[in-house]
CSV table of C-alpha atoms and ligand atoms in Angstrom, one decimal:
chain,number,residue,atom,x,y,z
A,1,MET,CA,16.9,-4.8,0.5
A,2,TYR,CA,14.2,-2.8,-1.5
A,3,ASN,CA,15.4,-0.5,-4.4
A,4,VAL,CA,19.0,-2.6,-4.8
A,5,MET,CA,20.7,-2.4,-8.2
A,6,SER,CA,18.8,-4.3,-10.1
A,7,PRO,CA,20.1,-7.6,-11.6
A,8,LYS,CA,19.6,-7.2,-15.6
A,9,ALA,CA,17.2,-9.1,-17.6
A,10,GLU,CA,18.8,-12.2,-18.3
A,11,GLU,CA,19.6,-13.1,-15.0
A,12,PHE,CA,16.3,-12.2,-13.7
A,13,ILE,CA,14.0,-13.9,-16.7
A,14,SER,CA,17.2,-16.5,-16.9
A,15,ASP,CA,16.7,-18.7,-19.7
A,16,GLU,CA,18.7,-21.8,-17.9
A,17,GLU,CA,16.5,-21.2,-15.0
A,18,ILE,CA,13.0,-21.2,-16.9
A,19,ARG,CA,14.8,-24.3,-19.2
A,20,GLU,CA,15.5,-26.2,-16.5
A,21,CYS,CA,11.5,-26.0,-14.9
A,22,LEU,CA,10.0,-26.6,-18.0
A,23,ALA,CA,11.4,-30.2,-17.1
A,24,TYR,CA,11.1,-30.9,-14.4
A,25,ALA,CA,7.2,-29.8,-14.6
A,26,GLU,CA,8.1,-32.2,-18.1
A,27,ALA,CA,8.8,-34.8,-16.1
A,28,ASN,CA,5.8,-33.7,-12.8
A,29,LYS,CA,2.9,-33.6,-14.6
A,30,HIS,CA,2.2,-37.1,-13.1
A,31,ASN,CA,3.7,-36.7,-9.9
A,32,ARG,CA,1.0,-37.6,-7.9
A,33,GLU,CA,2.8,-37.1,-4.6
A,34,LEU,CA,4.3,-33.7,-6.0
A,35,ILE,CA,1.3,-32.1,-7.1
A,36,ASP,CA,-0.5,-33.1,-3.8
A,37,GLN,CA,2.3,-30.9,-1.3
A,38,ILE,CA,1.8,-28.0,-4.5
A,39,LEU,CA,-1.5,-27.5,-4.3
A,40,GLU,CA,-1.2,-27.4,0.1
A,41,LYS,CA,0.4,-25.0,0.0
A,42,ALA,CA,-1.3,-22.8,-2.6
A,43,ARG,CA,-4.3,-24.0,-0.3
A,44,LYS,CA,-2.8,-21.1,1.6
A,45,MET,CA,-3.1,-18.4,-0.8
A,46,LYS,CA,0.2,-16.7,-0.3
A,47,GLY,CA,1.2,-18.3,-4.1
A,48,ILE,CA,4.0,-20.5,-5.3
A,49,SER,CA,7.0,-20.5,-7.1
A,50,HIS,CA,7.4,-20.4,-11.6
A,51,LYS,CA,9.1,-24.0,-10.8
A,52,GLU,CA,5.5,-25.0,-8.9
A,53,ALA,CA,3.4,-22.9,-10.9
A,54,ILE,CA,4.3,-24.6,-14.0
A,55,VAL,CA,4.1,-28.3,-12.3
A,56,LEU,CA,-0.2,-27.5,-12.2
A,57,LEU,CA,0.1,-26.2,-14.9
A,58,ASP,CA,1.2,-29.0,-17.1
A,59,CYS,CA,-1.0,-31.6,-15.1
A,60,ASP,CA,-2.1,-33.3,-16.6
A,61,LEU,CA,-3.8,-35.5,-14.0
A,62,GLU,CA,-8.2,-35.3,-14.3
A,63,ASP,CA,-9.0,-34.8,-10.1
A,64,LYS,CA,-5.5,-32.5,-10.1
A,65,ASN,CA,-6.5,-30.4,-12.7
A,66,GLU,CA,-10.6,-30.0,-10.6
A,67,GLU,CA,-8.8,-29.2,-7.9
A,68,ILE,CA,-6.3,-26.8,-9.7
A,69,TYR,CA,-9.9,-24.7,-10.7
A,70,ALA,CA,-11.9,-25.3,-8.0
A,71,LEU,CA,-9.0,-24.0,-5.8
A,72,ALA,CA,-8.0,-20.7,-8.3
A,73,ARG,CA,-11.7,-20.2,-7.5
A,74,GLU,CA,-11.5,-20.3,-4.2
A,75,ILE,CA,-9.1,-17.9,-3.8
A,76,LYS,CA,-10.9,-15.8,-6.5
A,77,GLU,CA,-13.5,-16.1,-3.7
A,78,GLU,CA,-11.2,-15.5,-1.1
A,79,PHE,CA,-9.5,-11.7,-2.4
A,80,TYR,CA,-11.9,-10.6,-4.8
A,81,GLY,CA,-15.6,-11.7,-3.8
A,82,ASN,CA,-18.3,-11.1,-7.4
A,83,ARG,CA,-16.8,-7.6,-8.2
A,84,ILE,CA,-15.6,-7.2,-11.9
A,85,VAL,CA,-13.5,-4.5,-12.6
A,86,MET,CA,-14.8,-1.6,-15.4
A,87,PHE,CA,-12.6,-0.6,-18.3
A,88,ALA,CA,-11.5,0.5,-21.2
A,89,PRO,CA,-9.0,1.6,-23.5
A,90,LEU,CA,-8.4,5.1,-26.1
A,91,TYR,CA,-6.4,4.7,-28.4
A,92,LEU,CA,-5.0,7.7,-28.8
A,93,SER,CA,-2.5,7.5,-32.3
A,94,ASN,CA,-1.5,4.6,-34.0
A,95,TYR,CA,2.0,6.5,-35.4
A,96,CYS,CA,4.5,4.1,-35.0
A,97,ILE,CA,8.7,2.6,-35.9
A,98,ASN,CA,8.5,-0.3,-34.6
A,99,GLY,CA,8.3,-3.7,-36.2
A,100,CYS,CA,6.3,-5.9,-34.6
A,101,GLU,CA,5.9,-8.7,-36.6
A,102,TYR,CA,3.0,-10.0,-35.4
A,103,CYS,CA,0.5,-6.0,-35.0
A,104,PRO,CA,-0.4,-4.3,-38.4
A,105,TYR,CA,0.8,-0.7,-37.0
A,106,HIS,CA,5.2,-2.1,-38.2
A,107,ALA,CA,6.0,0.6,-39.9
A,108,LYS,CA,6.0,-1.6,-43.0
A,109,ASN,CA,2.5,-1.2,-42.9
A,110,ARG,CA,2.1,1.3,-45.7
A,111,HIS,CA,-1.5,1.3,-46.7
A,112,ILE,CA,-3.5,1.8,-43.0
A,113,PRO,CA,-4.4,4.8,-42.1
A,114,ARG,CA,-2.0,6.4,-40.0
A,115,LYS,CA,-3.7,9.1,-37.1
A,116,LYS,CA,-3.4,10.4,-33.8
A,117,LEU,CA,-6.2,12.3,-32.5
A,118,THR,CA,-6.0,16.1,-31.4
A,119,GLN,CA,-6.9,17.2,-28.4
A,120,GLU,CA,-10.1,18.5,-29.3
A,121,GLU,CA,-11.0,14.9,-30.3
A,122,ILE,CA,-9.0,13.3,-27.7
A,123,ARG,CA,-12.3,15.7,-25.8
A,124,GLN,CA,-15.2,13.6,-27.9
A,125,GLU,CA,-14.1,10.7,-27.9
A,126,VAL,CA,-13.7,10.9,-23.7
A,127,MET,CA,-17.3,12.7,-23.4
A,128,ALA,CA,-18.5,9.4,-26.3
A,129,LEU,CA,-17.1,6.3,-23.1
A,130,GLN,CA,-18.6,9.2,-20.7
A,131,ASP,CA,-21.7,8.8,-21.5
A,132,MET,CA,-21.4,4.2,-22.2
A,133,GLY,CA,-20.9,5.2,-18.4
A,134,HIS,CA,-17.1,4.1,-18.4
A,135,LYS,CA,-15.0,5.9,-15.6
A,136,ARG,CA,-11.6,3.7,-15.9
A,137,LEU,CA,-9.8,4.0,-19.6
A,138,ALA,CA,-6.4,2.7,-20.6
A,139,ILE,CA,-4.6,4.8,-23.3
A,140,GLU,CA,-3.2,3.1,-25.7
A,141,SER,CA,-0.1,4.5,-28.1
A,142,GLY,CA,1.9,3.5,-31.0
A,143,GLU,CA,5.7,3.9,-30.5
A,144,ASP,CA,7.2,7.2,-32.5
A,145,PRO,CA,9.0,9.7,-30.8
A,146,VAL,CA,8.5,13.4,-33.8
A,147,HIS,CA,4.5,12.0,-33.9
A,148,ASN,CA,3.9,10.7,-30.4
A,149,PRO,CA,5.9,12.2,-27.7
A,150,LEU,CA,6.0,11.4,-24.1
A,151,GLU,CA,4.8,15.0,-24.3
A,152,TYR,CA,1.9,14.8,-25.8
A,153,ILE,CA,1.1,11.7,-23.4
A,154,LEU,CA,1.2,13.8,-21.1
A,155,GLU,CA,-1.4,16.8,-22.1
A,156,SER,CA,-3.5,13.9,-23.4
A,157,ILE,CA,-4.2,13.0,-19.8
A,158,GLN,CA,-4.5,15.8,-18.8
A,159,THR,CA,-6.9,16.8,-21.3
A,160,ILE,CA,-8.7,13.5,-20.8
A,161,TYR,CA,-8.2,14.5,-16.4
A,162,SER,CA,-10.6,17.5,-17.2
A,163,ILE,CA,-13.6,16.8,-18.7
A,164,LYS,CA,-16.9,16.7,-16.8
A,165,HIS,CA,-19.1,16.1,-18.9
A,166,LYS,CA,-23.0,16.2,-18.1
A,167,ASN,CA,-22.6,13.7,-14.2
A,168,GLY,CA,-19.3,11.5,-16.5
A,169,ALA,CA,-16.1,12.1,-15.5
A,170,ILE,CA,-12.9,9.8,-16.1
A,171,ARG,CA,-11.1,9.1,-12.6
A,172,ARG,CA,-8.2,7.0,-13.2
A,173,VAL,CA,-6.0,6.4,-16.8
A,174,ASN,CA,-4.0,3.3,-17.5
A,175,VAL,CA,-1.0,4.3,-19.9
A,176,ASN,CA,0.1,1.4,-22.6
A,177,ILE,CA,3.2,2.6,-24.3
A,178,ALA,CA,6.9,1.6,-25.1
A,179,ALA,CA,8.5,1.5,-22.5
A,180,THR,CA,11.1,4.5,-21.6
A,181,THR,CA,12.9,6.5,-19.5
A,182,VAL,CA,13.2,6.3,-15.7
A,183,GLU,CA,12.0,10.8,-16.6
A,184,ASN,CA,9.7,9.8,-18.2
A,185,TYR,CA,8.4,7.7,-16.1
A,186,THR,CA,8.2,9.7,-12.7
A,187,LYS,CA,6.3,12.7,-15.7
A,188,LEU,CA,3.8,10.3,-16.5
A,189,LYS,CA,3.9,9.3,-12.4
A,190,ASP,CA,3.5,13.5,-11.7
A,191,ALA,CA,0.3,13.6,-14.4
A,192,GLY,CA,-2.4,11.5,-11.8
A,193,ILE,CA,-1.8,8.2,-14.4
A,194,GLY,CA,-2.7,4.9,-12.7
A,195,THR,CA,-1.5,1.4,-14.0
A,196,TYR,CA,1.3,1.2,-16.1
A,197,ILE,CA,1.3,-1.4,-18.3
A,198,LEU,CA,4.2,-3.0,-20.9
A,199,PHE,CA,3.1,-6.1,-22.1
A,200,GLN,CA,6.3,-8.2,-22.9
A,201,GLU,CA,4.7,-10.1,-25.3
A,202,THR,CA,7.5,-12.9,-25.1
A,203,TYR,CA,9.8,-13.7,-22.6
A,204,ASN,CA,11.9,-15.4,-24.9
A,205,LYS,CA,14.9,-14.3,-25.7
A,206,GLU,CA,15.0,-15.3,-29.0
A,207,SER,CA,11.3,-15.3,-30.6
A,208,TYR,CA,11.2,-10.8,-29.1
A,209,GLU,CA,14.0,-10.3,-30.8
A,210,ALA,CA,12.8,-12.0,-34.7
A,211,LEU,CA,9.7,-11.1,-34.0
A,212,HIS,CA,10.7,-7.2,-33.5
A,213,PRO,CA,13.4,-6.8,-36.3
A,214,SER,CA,13.1,-3.4,-36.5
A,215,GLY,CA,13.5,1.1,-34.2
A,216,PRO,CA,13.4,0.3,-30.6
A,217,LYS,CA,11.2,-1.7,-28.7
A,218,SER,CA,14.1,-4.7,-30.7
A,219,ASP,CA,16.1,-4.0,-27.4
A,220,TYR,CA,14.6,-7.2,-25.1
A,221,ALA,CA,17.1,-6.1,-22.4
A,222,TYR,CA,15.4,-2.7,-22.9
A,223,HIS,CA,11.4,-3.5,-22.8
A,224,THR,CA,12.1,-6.4,-20.2
A,225,GLU,CA,13.4,-3.8,-17.3
A,226,ALA,CA,11.3,-1.7,-18.5
A,227,MET,CA,9.2,-2.2,-15.3
A,228,ASP,CA,11.6,-1.2,-13.0
A,229,ARG,CA,12.8,1.8,-14.6
A,230,ALA,CA,9.0,2.1,-14.1
A,231,MET,CA,9.2,1.8,-9.9
A,232,GLU,CA,11.8,3.6,-9.8
A,233,GLY,CA,10.5,6.5,-12.4
A,234,GLY,CA,7.9,6.4,-8.6
A,235,ILE,CA,4.6,4.7,-10.4
A,236,ASP,CA,4.1,2.2,-7.4
A,237,ASP,CA,0.9,0.3,-9.8
A,238,VAL,CA,2.8,-1.3,-12.8
A,239,GLY,CA,0.8,-4.4,-15.8
A,240,LEU,CA,2.1,-7.5,-16.8
A,241,GLY,CA,1.4,-9.9,-20.0
A,242,VAL,CA,2.5,-12.2,-22.6
A,243,LEU,CA,0.4,-11.8,-25.6
A,244,PHE,CA,0.1,-15.6,-26.0
A,245,GLY,CA,0.2,-17.4,-29.5
A,246,LEU,CA,4.0,-15.9,-30.3
A,247,ASN,CA,5.7,-18.4,-28.7
A,248,ASN,CA,5.5,-21.9,-26.1
A,249,TYR,CA,2.8,-20.5,-24.1
A,250,ARG,CA,4.4,-22.7,-21.7
A,251,TYR,CA,7.7,-20.0,-21.8
A,252,ASP,CA,6.3,-17.3,-21.0
A,253,PHE,CA,3.8,-18.3,-18.6
A,254,THR,CA,7.2,-19.1,-16.7
A,255,GLY,CA,9.0,-16.0,-16.8
A,256,ILE,CA,5.4,-14.1,-15.9
A,257,ILE,CA,5.9,-15.3,-12.9
A,258,MET,CA,9.9,-14.5,-12.6
A,259,HIS,CA,9.0,-11.8,-13.2
A,260,ALA,CA,6.9,-11.3,-10.4
A,261,GLU,CA,8.9,-12.8,-8.8
A,262,HIS,CA,11.1,-10.4,-9.2
A,263,LEU,CA,9.3,-6.9,-8.7
A,264,GLU,CA,8.6,-8.6,-5.4
A,265,ALA,CA,11.9,-9.1,-4.3
A,266,TYR,CA,13.3,-6.3,-5.3
A,267,LYS,CA,11.0,-3.4,-5.4
A,268,GLY,CA,8.5,-5.0,-3.0
A,269,VAL,CA,5.8,-5.3,-4.5
A,270,GLY,CA,4.3,-7.9,-7.2
A,271,PRO,CA,2.5,-6.1,-10.1
A,272,HIS,CA,-0.8,-4.9,-9.7
A,273,THR,CA,-2.0,-6.5,-12.4
A,274,ILE,CA,-0.9,-8.9,-14.7
A,275,SER,CA,-3.0,-9.2,-18.3
A,276,VAL,CA,-3.8,-12.8,-20.5
A,277,PRO,CA,-3.7,-11.1,-23.8
A,278,ARG,CA,-4.4,-13.7,-27.1
A,279,LEU,CA,-3.2,-12.9,-30.8
A,280,ARG,CA,-5.6,-11.6,-32.6
A,281,ARG,CA,-6.7,-11.5,-36.3
A,282,ALA,CA,-5.9,-7.7,-37.9
A,283,ASP,CA,-4.6,-5.6,-40.5
A,284,ASP,CA,-2.3,-7.8,-42.3
A,285,ILE,CA,-1.7,-9.6,-39.1
A,286,ASP,CA,-2.5,-13.7,-39.5
A,287,PRO,CA,-3.2,-15.4,-36.7
A,288,ASP,CA,-2.5,-18.7,-38.4
A,289,VAL,CA,0.6,-17.7,-39.2
A,290,PHE,CA,1.8,-17.9,-35.4
A,291,ASP,CA,1.7,-21.5,-35.2
A,292,ASN,CA,1.5,-21.1,-31.2
A,293,GLY,CA,-1.5,-20.4,-31.0
A,294,ILE,CA,-3.4,-21.6,-27.7
A,295,SER,CA,-6.9,-23.4,-27.6
A,296,ASP,CA,-9.9,-21.9,-25.0
A,297,ASP,CA,-9.0,-24.5,-22.3
A,298,LEU,CA,-5.6,-24.3,-22.6
A,299,PHE,CA,-6.6,-21.0,-21.6
A,300,ALA,CA,-8.5,-20.6,-18.5
A,301,LYS,CA,-5.5,-23.4,-17.0
A,302,ILE,CA,-3.5,-20.4,-17.6
A,303,VAL,CA,-5.6,-18.7,-15.9
A,304,ALA,CA,-6.1,-20.8,-12.8
A,305,CYS,CA,-2.2,-21.7,-11.9
A,306,ILE,CA,-0.9,-17.6,-12.4
A,307,ARG,CA,-4.5,-17.3,-9.7
A,308,ILE,CA,-2.7,-20.0,-7.8
A,309,ALA,CA,0.4,-18.0,-8.2
A,310,VAL,CA,-0.2,-14.6,-7.4
A,311,PRO,CA,-3.2,-14.5,-5.6
A,312,TYR,CA,-2.1,-10.6,-4.5
A,313,THR,CA,-2.6,-9.5,-8.6
A,314,GLY,CA,-6.0,-8.2,-9.9
A,315,MET,CA,-5.9,-10.1,-13.5
A,316,ILE,CA,-7.3,-8.9,-17.1
A,317,VAL,CA,-9.2,-9.9,-20.1
A,318,SER,CA,-9.8,-7.8,-22.8
A,319,THR,CA,-13.1,-8.7,-25.4
A,320,ARG,CA,-10.1,-10.8,-27.9
A,321,GLU,CA,-12.4,-12.6,-25.7
A,322,SER,CA,-15.7,-14.4,-26.7
A,323,GLN,CA,-18.9,-13.5,-24.9
A,324,GLN,CA,-17.7,-17.8,-23.9
A,325,SER,CA,-14.0,-17.5,-22.7
A,326,ARG,CA,-13.8,-14.2,-21.0
A,327,GLU,CA,-17.5,-15.7,-19.0
A,328,ARG,CA,-15.6,-19.6,-18.6
A,329,VAL,CA,-12.2,-17.1,-17.2
A,330,LEU,CA,-13.5,-14.9,-14.5
A,331,ASN,CA,-14.9,-16.6,-11.8
A,332,LEU,CA,-11.6,-18.3,-12.1
A,333,GLY,CA,-9.6,-15.1,-11.4
A,334,VAL,CA,-10.1,-13.1,-13.8
A,335,SER,CA,-10.6,-9.1,-11.1
A,336,GLN,CA,-11.3,-6.6,-14.7
A,337,ILE,CA,-12.3,-7.1,-17.7
A,338,SER,CA,-13.4,-4.1,-20.7
A,339,GLY,CA,-16.8,-3.7,-21.8
A,340,GLY,CA,-17.8,-1.5,-24.7
A,341,SER,CA,-14.1,-1.5,-26.7
A,342,ARG,CA,-12.8,0.2,-30.1
A,343,THR,CA,-9.7,-0.9,-30.7
A,344,SER,CA,-8.4,2.1,-33.6
A,345,VAL,CA,-8.0,5.2,-32.9
A,346,GLY,CA,-10.8,7.5,-32.8
A,347,GLY,CA,-13.3,4.1,-32.2
A,348,TYR,CA,-15.2,5.6,-30.6
A,349,THR,CA,-16.7,8.4,-32.6
A,350,ASP,CA,-16.1,8.3,-35.9
A,351,GLU,CA,-19.3,6.6,-37.2
A,352,GLU,CA,-18.6,6.4,-41.1
A,353,ARG,CA,-15.0,4.3,-40.3
A,354,PRO,CA,-15.1,2.6,-37.2
A,355,GLU,CA,-11.8,0.1,-37.8
A,356,ASP,CA,-10.4,1.2,-40.5
A,357,THR,CA,-7.4,1.2,-38.0
A,358,ALA,CA,-8.3,-0.8,-35.8
A,359,GLN,CA,-5.2,-2.3,-33.5
A,360,PHE,CA,-7.5,-6.3,-34.1
A,361,ASP,CA,-10.2,-7.0,-35.0
A,362,VAL,CA,-12.5,-7.6,-31.1
A,363,ASP,CA,-14.3,-11.2,-30.7
A,364,ASP,CA,-16.6,-9.2,-28.2
A,365,ARG,CA,-18.9,-6.8,-29.5
A,366,ARG,CA,-21.3,-6.0,-26.9
A,367,THR,CA,-22.5,-2.6,-25.6
A,368,LEU,CA,-21.3,-1.9,-22.4
A,369,ASP,CA,-24.2,-1.7,-21.3
A,370,GLU,CA,-25.2,-5.8,-22.2
A,371,VAL,CA,-21.9,-6.3,-20.3
A,372,VAL,CA,-23.3,-5.0,-17.7
A,373,HIS,CA,-26.2,-6.4,-17.9
A,374,TRP,CA,-24.6,-10.6,-19.0
A,375,LEU,CA,-22.2,-9.7,-15.6
A,376,MET,CA,-25.2,-9.0,-13.5
A,377,ASP,CA,-27.1,-12.1,-14.6
A,378,LEU,CA,-24.5,-14.0,-13.9
A,379,GLY,CA,-24.5,-12.7,-10.0
A,380,TYR,CA,-21.4,-10.5,-10.3
A,381,VAL,CA,-21.1,-7.3,-9.8
A,382,PRO,CA,-19.4,-5.1,-12.8
A,383,SER,CA,-17.5,-1.9,-10.7
A,384,PHE,CA,-16.4,1.8,-11.5
A,385,CYS,CA,-14.4,2.0,-8.3
A,386,THR,CA,-11.2,3.8,-8.9
A,387,ALA,CA,-10.4,5.0,-4.7
A,388,CYS,CA,-7.5,2.6,-3.9
A,389,TYR,CA,-5.5,4.7,-6.4
A,390,ARG,CA,-7.3,8.1,-5.9
A,391,ALA,CA,-6.8,7.5,-2.3
A,392,GLY,CA,-3.8,6.6,-1.9
A,393,ARG,CA,-4.4,3.5,-1.0
A,394,THR,CA,-1.9,2.2,-5.3
A,395,GLY,CA,1.6,-0.4,-4.6
A,396,ASP,CA,2.1,-1.9,-1.4
A,397,ARG,CA,-0.4,0.0,0.7
A,398,PHE,CA,-3.3,-1.8,-2.4
A,399,MET,CA,-1.3,-5.2,-0.9
A,400,ALA,CA,-1.3,-4.6,2.5
A,401,LEU,CA,-5.3,-4.0,2.1
A,402,LEU,CA,-6.1,-7.1,0.0
A,403,LYS,CA,-3.7,-9.1,2.3
A,404,SER,CA,-5.3,-7.8,5.2
A,405,LYS,CA,-8.5,-9.4,3.4
A,406,GLN,CA,-10.1,-5.5,4.6
A,407,ILE,CA,-10.9,-5.5,1.0
A,408,VAL,CA,-14.6,-6.5,2.1
A,409,ASN,CA,-14.9,-3.2,3.7
A,410,CYS,CA,-14.0,-1.2,1.7
A,411,CYS,CA,-13.6,-2.3,-2.6
A,412,HIS,CA,-17.4,-3.4,-2.0
A,413,PRO,CA,-20.0,-0.9,-0.9
A,414,ASN,CA,-16.7,1.1,-3.4
A,415,ALA,CA,-18.4,-0.8,-6.1
A,416,LEU,CA,-22.3,-0.8,-5.4
A,417,MET,CA,-21.7,2.8,-4.7
A,418,THR,CA,-20.6,2.9,-8.5
A,419,LEU,CA,-23.0,0.6,-9.7
A,420,LYS,CA,-25.5,2.8,-8.6
A,421,GLU,CA,-24.2,6.2,-10.0
A,422,TYR,CA,-23.9,3.6,-13.7
A,423,LEU,CA,-27.5,2.7,-13.4
A,424,GLU,CA,-29.2,5.7,-12.0
A,425,ASP,CA,-26.9,7.9,-15.3
A,426,TYR,CA,-26.9,5.2,-17.6
A,427,ALA,CA,-27.9,2.3,-17.7
A,428,SER,CA,-31.2,0.7,-20.2
A,429,PRO,CA,-34.3,0.0,-17.6
A,430,GLU,CA,-33.6,-4.0,-17.5
A,431,THR,CA,-30.5,-3.7,-16.7
A,432,LYS,CA,-31.5,-1.2,-13.8
A,433,ALA,CA,-33.9,-3.0,-12.3
A,434,ILE,CA,-31.6,-6.2,-12.2
A,435,GLY,CA,-28.7,-3.3,-10.6
A,436,GLU,CA,-31.2,-2.6,-7.9
A,437,ALA,CA,-32.2,-5.6,-6.5
A,438,LEU,CA,-28.7,-6.7,-6.8
A,439,ILE,CA,-27.1,-3.6,-4.6
A,440,GLU,CA,-29.4,-4.4,-2.3
A,441,LYS,CA,-28.8,-8.3,-1.9
A,442,GLU,CA,-25.2,-6.9,-1.7
A,443,LEU,CA,-25.5,-4.5,1.0
A,444,GLN,CA,-26.3,-7.0,3.1
A,445,THR,CA,-22.6,-9.2,2.8
A,446,ILE,CA,-20.5,-5.3,3.4
A,447,PRO,CA,-19.5,-7.8,7.5
A,448,ASN,CA,-19.1,-3.5,9.5
A,449,GLU,CA,-22.4,-2.4,9.9
A,450,GLN,CA,-21.9,1.3,9.9
A,451,VAL,CA,-20.1,1.0,6.1
A,452,ARG,CA,-23.2,-0.7,5.5
A,453,ALA,CA,-24.8,1.7,6.3
A,454,LYS,CA,-23.0,4.7,5.5
A,455,ALA,CA,-23.4,3.1,2.0
A,456,ALA,CA,-26.8,2.7,1.6
A,457,GLU,CA,-28.1,6.3,3.1
A,458,TYR,CA,-25.2,7.5,0.2
A,459,ILE,CA,-26.5,4.8,-2.2
A,460,SER,CA,-29.9,6.6,-2.4
A,461,ASN,CA,-28.6,9.6,-2.7
A,462,ILE,CA,-27.7,9.1,-5.7
A,463,HIS,CA,-31.1,10.2,-7.2
A,464,LEU,CA,-31.0,13.5,-6.1
A,465,GLY,CA,-27.0,13.9,-7.4
A,466,GLN,CA,-25.0,12.9,-4.7
A,467,ARG,CA,-22.1,11.3,-6.8
A,468,ASP,CA,-18.6,10.7,-6.1
A,469,PHE,CA,-18.3,8.9,-2.3
A,470,ARG,CA,-16.6,6.8,-1.4
A,471,PHE,CA,-14.5,4.9,1.5
B,1,SAM,N1,2.8,0.8,-28.3
B,1,SAM,C1,3.1,0.0,-26.8
B,1,SAM,C2,3.9,-1.3,-26.9
B,1,SAM,O1,5.3,-1.9,-28.1
B,1,SAM,O2,4.6,-1.1,-26.7
B,1,SAM,C3,2.0,-0.2,-26.2
B,1,SAM,C4,1.2,-1.3,-27.0
B,1,SAM,S1,0.2,-2.1,-27.9
B,1,SAM,C5,-1.2,-0.7,-28.8
B,1,SAM,C6,-0.9,-2.8,-26.9
B,1,SAM,C7,-0.9,-4.1,-27.1
B,1,SAM,O3,-1.8,-4.9,-27.9
B,1,SAM,C8,0.7,-5.2,-27.9
B,1,SAM,O4,2.0,-5.1,-26.8
B,1,SAM,C9,0.4,-5.6,-27.8
B,1,SAM,O5,0.7,-7.1,-26.5
B,1,SAM,C10,-1.0,-6.0,-27.9
B,1,SAM,N2,-1.7,-6.5,-29.6
B,1,SAM,C11,-0.3,-6.2,-31.3
B,1,SAM,N3,-0.9,-6.4,-31.9
B,1,SAM,C12,-2.0,-7.6,-31.8
B,1,SAM,C13,-2.8,-8.6,-31.9
B,1,SAM,N4,-2.8,-8.5,-33.0
B,1,SAM,N5,-3.9,-9.1,-31.8
B,1,SAM,C14,-4.1,-8.9,-30.8
B,1,SAM,N6,-3.2,-8.2,-29.5
B,1,SAM,C15,-2.2,-7.8,-30.3
């Protein structure tokens, strides 16, 4: 059944089916009996369908909503524990030939400075990121076959992986670039990328076409089928997302769950991650012009319902969100966050005009050290782990680990060991003190005795210079 010809975009994201689901959810948003049935199924922690998920999202019964949030917290705890994986974006180039209405990199923007990092500039940026403590990056680029051809992206990935500066190393490069061909996805896979991330922006074809009036990205089907091609090209881990604020959130929520179901059905493995970006102010972009903005309450509900619908998919929240909003969704399902991010080309090293080329304003402007400190104060374990991907545990192999709940004997020690590396090499004295106490406490929660002893031994050797041990 796997790898048979996938249906076309308009079949697996069926507009008619989405509209039917939205009407069904509207009609049943007070239907206690149905909501109880859906919650009962959801408590098995194996996911629910898009049609069921949208009923939970629409539900406005206060007591049932409390149950929805409680279940999202339980699922988060069960599969991901209290670990939060850290990453940072790295903008390579803002040259772009697309006409995206919400993005300041659109081709018609003549006043934003255009910039593309040279390999030497990438080296400088990566060293700055390593000096902050980052081990995992998401590279970002506009779409421009002349300025940023795939060869440039591949060369940049090679440069990033090659830099070993002090104790630093980038161990996983995720890639967020425009939809491309199967052959190009194979080249990205061969370059050793982690997740291929591509946001759908909106699943509504009509809105999509209005928001993308020109350039290669205007082709809805080519963009929507990109993940099928990426997987055909050999990429196991793909990351979905919609840009909330562009279109009706109920439509896009239903669409993203359908997309996840499609990948699971036709490729045998669902998305590795789902991102939940919200539209932000940017150079010539006023988010208020788009009238689909969502409140913080709704944002939290969306995160909770995604967590319940697709328990095996990691969830990412970026610095587009405020500290307060991030804090609220951490225990509802988010498993990865960025910290100390710059959304401009050269933003980590450009001291004079760090934000000239920014793609959007970030809300959470704290340093990585502040974010790590804050997470630990809240009882989370910030993790710099990249082990699964490096040990070949990607796609269905990662999902098998997650489903078997063995993650606690693998991810937890890896998280603690990489946190200790961070504390030793990069943390402020206050962060280090809190972190060391937290590691002591968290080590005791590793169920397997041998793993616990090995992790403790390794952690006690880190100050002697040992690095990069992993389970
Ligand atoms: N050029 C690639 C593409 O078109 O898919 C790479 C993606 S771009 C560097 C990363 C993402 O930023 C986009 O997919 C979009 O969702 C998001 N983005 C663009 N403008 C934004 C804005 N004003 N506020 C928040 N996010 C924005």
